[in-house]
């Protein structure tokens, strides 16, 4: 146990993170290491903190990073999509529409829950994910960049029928006509899916959109633009699904 920041050393932090590893994963541990690094850098620059180890300017330089495993992407196949939507159609029209939007437009959960009917541009076949103020509350996409996502034909058909039933400010209202709390929405979805023994989540639906596009040869740049991610993030998630991307490059034999 230490009393002062000057007493914190790399071995002490390593021991602390080793204990934390029993409860959290390597990605979280690396994030915590980064936070501590910034804290000590600030203390050194603005408060004259001196690292007790003369070999290090920042004690975090002596703290090991944790090896992370390749991220496993779960996504629905076409039969899974049909099964999921059919089950929800029988149970809850709003939830059926919400999941269809997540699957066929690749929106994040919160992006979908902030949609209003005005964001659906059926004339140009676009869903507009954009910053807005609704009922005095401001919201913007995660990346702070507006974007438009093309409306697939099957999604357009569903939206045409659904929009005529919307009587509230929100495209996907909660039972009391308000905007869903994201966690409450996920709990409701999980409860409905549990009745059908389905385990898919909002993130799985979003990954389905990216995965389906990748398998159809859509460029990672286009996928990233539609999903509001960086091309590098999309490469990390979906590059392995582009089966034919390099086949022509290796056929160089005479």
Short mmCIF file of C-alpha atoms in Angstrom, two decimals:
data_model
loop_
_atom_site.label_atom_id
_atom_site.label_comp_id
_atom_site.label_asym_id
_atom_site.label_seq_id
_atom_site.Cartn_x
_atom_site.Cartn_y
_atom_site.Cartn_z
CA UNK A 1 0.00 0.00 0.00
CA UNK A 2 1.33 3.43 -0.93
CA UNK A 3 0.42 6.86 0.37
CA UNK A 4 1.89 9.11 -2.32
CA UNK A 5 1.96 9.02 -6.12
CA UNK A 6 5.76 9.13 -6.05
CA UNK A 7 5.73 5.70 -4.40
CA UNK A 8 3.85 4.01 -7.23
CA UNK A 9 6.17 1.83 -9.27
CA UNK A 10 5.74 -0.38 -12.32
CA UNK A 11 5.87 -3.63 -10.27
CA UNK A 12 3.11 -2.32 -8.00
CA UNK A 13 0.89 -1.50 -10.98
CA UNK A 14 1.65 -4.85 -12.62
CA UNK A 15 0.59 -6.65 -9.44
CA UNK A 16 -2.59 -4.56 -9.29
CA UNK A 17 -3.49 -5.35 -12.90
CA UNK A 18 -2.69 -9.04 -12.39
CA UNK A 19 -5.34 -9.12 -9.67
CA UNK A 20 -7.76 -7.18 -11.85
CA UNK A 21 -7.28 -9.81 -14.56
CA UNK A 22 -9.40 -12.18 -12.51
CA UNK A 23 -12.44 -9.98 -13.13
CA UNK A 24 -11.86 -8.15 -16.43
CA UNK A 25 -10.37 -8.91 -19.82
CA UNK A 26 -7.08 -7.82 -21.42
CA UNK A 27 -8.71 -5.03 -23.44
CA UNK A 28 -10.00 -3.41 -20.24
CA UNK A 29 -6.62 -3.84 -18.53
CA UNK A 30 -4.84 -2.12 -21.43
CA UNK A 31 -7.36 0.71 -21.30
CA UNK A 32 -6.74 1.14 -17.58
CA UNK A 33 -2.99 1.14 -18.19
CA UNK A 34 -3.49 3.90 -20.77
CA UNK A 35 -5.53 5.97 -18.30
CA UNK A 36 -2.81 5.65 -15.67
CA UNK A 37 -0.17 6.57 -18.24
CA UNK A 38 -1.99 9.80 -19.05
CA UNK A 39 -2.50 10.55 -15.36
CA UNK A 40 1.20 10.21 -14.58
CA UNK A 41 2.17 12.18 -17.69
CA UNK A 42 -0.07 15.03 -16.54
CA UNK A 43 1.30 14.88 -13.00
CA UNK A 44 4.87 14.95 -14.33
CA UNK A 45 4.26 17.85 -16.69
CA UNK A 46 2.14 20.02 -14.40
CA UNK A 47 3.02 19.03 -10.84
CA UNK A 48 6.64 17.97 -11.02
CA UNK A 49 6.05 14.31 -10.24
CA UNK A 50 9.29 12.31 -10.39
CA UNK A 51 9.17 8.60 -11.16
CA UNK A 52 10.86 6.58 -8.36
CA UNK A 53 12.63 4.43 -10.97
CA UNK A 54 15.35 6.67 -12.53
CA UNK A 55 15.27 4.58 -15.70
CA UNK A 56 11.67 5.59 -16.42
CA UNK A 57 10.08 8.97 -16.99
CA UNK A 58 6.62 7.48 -16.47
CA UNK A 59 6.15 4.40 -14.26
CA UNK A 60 3.65 3.06 -16.81
CA UNK A 61 6.54 2.59 -19.25
CA UNK A 62 7.47 -0.42 -17.14
CA UNK A 63 3.93 -1.86 -17.09
CA UNK A 64 3.34 -4.67 -19.54
CA UNK A 65 0.50 -4.54 -22.04
CA UNK A 66 -1.81 -7.53 -22.10
CA UNK A 67 -2.17 -9.75 -25.14
CA UNK A 68 -5.65 -9.54 -26.60
CA UNK A 69 -7.34 -12.28 -28.58
CA UNK A 70 -8.71 -11.76 -32.05
CA UNK A 71 -12.22 -10.36 -31.80
CA UNK A 72 -14.90 -12.95 -32.55
CA UNK A 73 -17.66 -11.59 -34.78
CA UNK A 74 -21.11 -13.14 -34.53
CA UNK A 75 -23.58 -12.57 -37.33
CA UNK A 76 -26.78 -14.09 -38.66
CA UNK A 77 -26.98 -16.19 -41.80
CA UNK A 78 -29.90 -15.68 -44.19
CA UNK A 79 -31.94 -18.48 -42.55
CA UNK A 80 -31.18 -16.95 -39.14
CA UNK A 81 -32.42 -13.56 -40.36
CA UNK A 82 -35.67 -15.07 -41.58
CA UNK A 83 -36.16 -16.96 -38.34
CA UNK A 84 -35.42 -13.93 -36.15
CA UNK A 85 -37.75 -11.58 -38.01
CA UNK A 86 -40.59 -14.10 -38.26
CA UNK A 87 -40.51 -14.73 -34.52
CA UNK A 88 -40.57 -11.02 -33.69
CA UNK A 89 -43.30 -10.31 -36.23
CA UNK A 90 -45.52 -12.70 -34.29
CA UNK A 91 -44.71 -11.01 -30.97
CA UNK A 92 -44.09 -7.27 -31.33
CA UNK A 93 -44.46 -5.07 -34.43
CA UNK A 94 -42.19 -2.29 -33.14
CA UNK A 95 -39.43 -4.70 -32.14
CA UNK A 96 -39.75 -6.47 -35.48
CA UNK A 97 -39.20 -3.14 -37.27
CA UNK A 98 -36.32 -2.18 -34.99
CA UNK A 99 -34.43 -5.42 -35.61
CA UNK A 100 -35.06 -5.18 -39.35
CA UNK A 101 -33.44 -1.73 -39.33
CA UNK A 102 -30.47 -3.00 -37.31
CA UNK A 103 -29.95 -5.92 -39.71
CA UNK A 104 -30.61 -4.26 -43.06
CA UNK A 105 -29.11 -0.82 -42.30
CA UNK A 106 -26.35 -1.73 -39.81
CA UNK A 107 -27.24 1.01 -37.34
CA UNK A 108 -25.97 1.10 -33.79
CA UNK A 109 -28.62 0.49 -31.16
CA UNK A 110 -28.75 4.10 -30.01
CA UNK A 111 -28.80 5.39 -33.59
CA UNK A 112 -31.92 3.34 -34.27
CA UNK A 113 -33.63 4.44 -31.06
CA UNK A 114 -33.05 8.12 -31.92
CA UNK A 115 -34.69 7.81 -35.34
CA UNK A 116 -37.78 9.89 -36.05
CA UNK A 117 -40.10 9.37 -39.04
CA UNK A 118 -38.46 12.40 -40.69
CA UNK A 119 -35.15 10.50 -40.80
CA UNK A 120 -36.67 8.00 -43.22
CA UNK A 121 -36.33 9.42 -46.72
CA UNK A 122 -38.29 6.92 -48.76
CA UNK A 123 -38.25 9.14 -51.85
CA UNK A 124 -34.47 8.80 -52.06
CA UNK A 125 -34.38 5.41 -50.29
CA UNK A 126 -32.16 6.64 -47.43
CA UNK A 127 -32.06 6.48 -43.64
CA UNK A 128 -30.44 9.67 -42.37
CA UNK A 129 -28.38 9.20 -39.21
CA UNK A 130 -27.81 12.77 -38.12
CA UNK A 131 -27.39 15.11 -35.20
CA UNK A 132 -30.66 16.50 -33.91
CA UNK A 133 -32.48 18.15 -31.04
CA UNK A 134 -35.75 16.47 -30.07
CA UNK A 135 -37.92 17.75 -27.24
CA UNK A 136 -35.04 19.96 -26.11
CA UNK A 137 -32.54 17.08 -25.97
CA UNK A 138 -29.52 17.10 -28.29
CA UNK A 139 -28.03 13.95 -29.79
CA UNK A 140 -25.35 13.19 -32.36
CA UNK A 141 -23.92 9.97 -33.86
CA UNK A 142 -21.05 8.30 -32.00
CA UNK A 143 -18.45 9.58 -34.45
CA UNK A 144 -20.00 13.08 -34.54
CA UNK A 145 -20.45 12.66 -38.30
CA UNK A 146 -23.79 12.53 -40.07
CA UNK A 147 -24.30 9.83 -42.68
CA UNK A 148 -26.97 8.28 -44.88
CA UNK A 149 -27.58 4.56 -45.28
CA UNK A 150 -29.34 3.18 -48.38
CA UNK A 151 -32.66 1.48 -47.68
CA UNK A 152 -32.67 -2.08 -48.96
CA UNK A 153 -35.71 -3.14 -50.97
CA UNK A 154 -36.92 -5.57 -48.32
CA UNK A 155 -36.51 -2.93 -45.62
CA UNK A 156 -38.37 -0.36 -47.72
CA UNK A 157 -41.33 -2.72 -47.97
CA UNK A 158 -41.40 -3.16 -44.20
CA UNK A 159 -41.07 0.57 -43.60
CA UNK A 160 -43.90 1.41 -45.97
CA UNK A 161 -46.33 -0.67 -43.92
CA UNK A 162 -44.90 0.33 -40.55
CA UNK A 163 -44.73 4.12 -41.02
CA UNK A 164 -48.50 4.39 -41.37
CA UNK A 165 -48.84 3.03 -37.82
CA UNK A 166 -46.41 5.49 -36.17
CA UNK A 167 -48.27 8.06 -34.08
CA UNK A 168 -45.42 9.41 -31.90
CA UNK A 169 -42.29 11.55 -32.24
CA UNK A 170 -40.12 8.45 -32.36
CA UNK A 171 -39.93 5.91 -35.14
CA UNK A 172 -39.39 3.11 -32.62
CA UNK A 173 -41.24 4.25 -29.48
CA UNK A 174 -41.30 2.55 -26.11
CA UNK A 175 -44.67 1.21 -24.86
CA UNK A 176 -45.45 4.64 -23.35
CA UNK A 177 -44.64 6.44 -26.61
CA UNK A 178 -41.29 7.80 -25.43
CA UNK A 179 -37.73 7.18 -26.61
CA UNK A 180 -36.41 3.85 -25.38
CA UNK A 181 -33.67 3.67 -22.80
CA UNK A 182 -31.08 1.58 -24.70
CA UNK A 183 -30.59 -0.97 -21.93
CA UNK A 184 -34.34 -1.38 -21.43
CA UNK A 185 -34.69 -1.95 -25.16
CA UNK A 186 -32.05 -4.68 -25.07
CA UNK A 187 -33.68 -6.34 -22.07
CA UNK A 188 -37.03 -6.33 -23.88
CA UNK A 189 -35.43 -7.86 -26.97
CA UNK A 190 -33.70 -10.51 -24.88
CA UNK A 191 -36.99 -11.41 -23.16
CA UNK A 192 -38.78 -11.78 -26.50
CA UNK A 193 -35.96 -13.83 -28.00
CA UNK A 194 -35.77 -16.06 -24.95
CA UNK A 195 -39.31 -17.26 -25.69
CA UNK A 196 -38.06 -18.48 -29.07
CA UNK A 197 -34.71 -19.69 -27.71
CA UNK A 198 -32.82 -17.09 -29.76
CA UNK A 199 -29.71 -15.40 -28.36
CA UNK A 200 -28.96 -12.71 -30.93
CA UNK A 201 -28.18 -9.17 -29.76
CA UNK A 202 -28.22 -5.67 -31.27
CA UNK A 203 -24.47 -5.92 -31.93
CA UNK A 204 -24.96 -9.22 -33.74
CA UNK A 205 -27.55 -7.57 -35.99
CA UNK A 206 -25.18 -4.70 -36.80
CA UNK A 207 -22.37 -7.14 -37.56
CA UNK A 208 -24.75 -9.05 -39.83
CA UNK A 209 -25.06 -5.97 -42.05
CA UNK A 210 -21.29 -5.56 -42.34
CA UNK A 211 -20.67 -9.27 -42.79
CA UNK A 212 -23.27 -9.68 -45.51
CA UNK A 213 -21.85 -6.75 -47.47
CA UNK A 214 -18.29 -8.06 -47.11
CA UNK A 215 -19.30 -11.49 -48.37
CA UNK A 216 -20.87 -9.84 -51.41
CA UNK A 217 -17.63 -8.10 -52.32
CA UNK A 218 -18.56 -4.59 -51.17
CA UNK A 219 -15.38 -2.62 -50.47
CA UNK A 220 -14.37 -2.06 -46.88
CA UNK A 221 -14.36 1.67 -47.58
CA UNK A 222 -18.03 1.60 -48.57
CA UNK A 223 -18.92 -0.61 -45.60
CA UNK A 224 -17.16 1.77 -43.23
CA UNK A 225 -18.98 4.77 -44.73
CA UNK A 226 -22.39 3.13 -44.36
CA UNK A 227 -21.72 1.87 -40.83
CA UNK A 228 -20.06 5.02 -39.53
CA UNK A 229 -16.81 3.23 -38.68
CA UNK A 230 -13.23 3.80 -39.77
CA UNK A 231 -11.98 1.61 -42.65
CA UNK A 232 -9.46 0.07 -40.23
CA UNK A 233 -12.21 -1.03 -37.83
CA UNK A 234 -14.12 -2.58 -40.70
CA UNK A 235 -10.97 -4.31 -41.93
CA UNK A 236 -10.47 -5.79 -38.46
CA UNK A 237 -14.03 -7.09 -38.35
CA UNK A 238 -14.86 -8.09 -41.91
CA UNK A 239 -11.74 -8.45 -44.09
CA UNK A 240 -11.59 -12.22 -43.53
CA UNK A 241 -15.07 -12.55 -45.02
CA UNK A 242 -14.05 -11.15 -48.42
CA UNK A 243 -13.21 -14.55 -49.92
CA UNK A 244 -12.19 -13.55 -53.42
CA UNK A 245 -10.29 -10.33 -52.75
CA UNK A 246 -6.82 -11.76 -53.42
CA UNK A 247 -7.47 -14.78 -55.63
CA UNK A 248 -6.46 -13.04 -58.84
CA UNK A 249 -3.24 -11.79 -57.31
CA UNK A 250 -1.77 -15.22 -56.61
CA UNK A 251 -2.33 -16.73 -60.05
CA UNK A 252 1.05 -15.74 -61.51
CA UNK A 253 2.33 -19.14 -62.65
CA UNK A 254 3.27 -19.43 -66.35
#
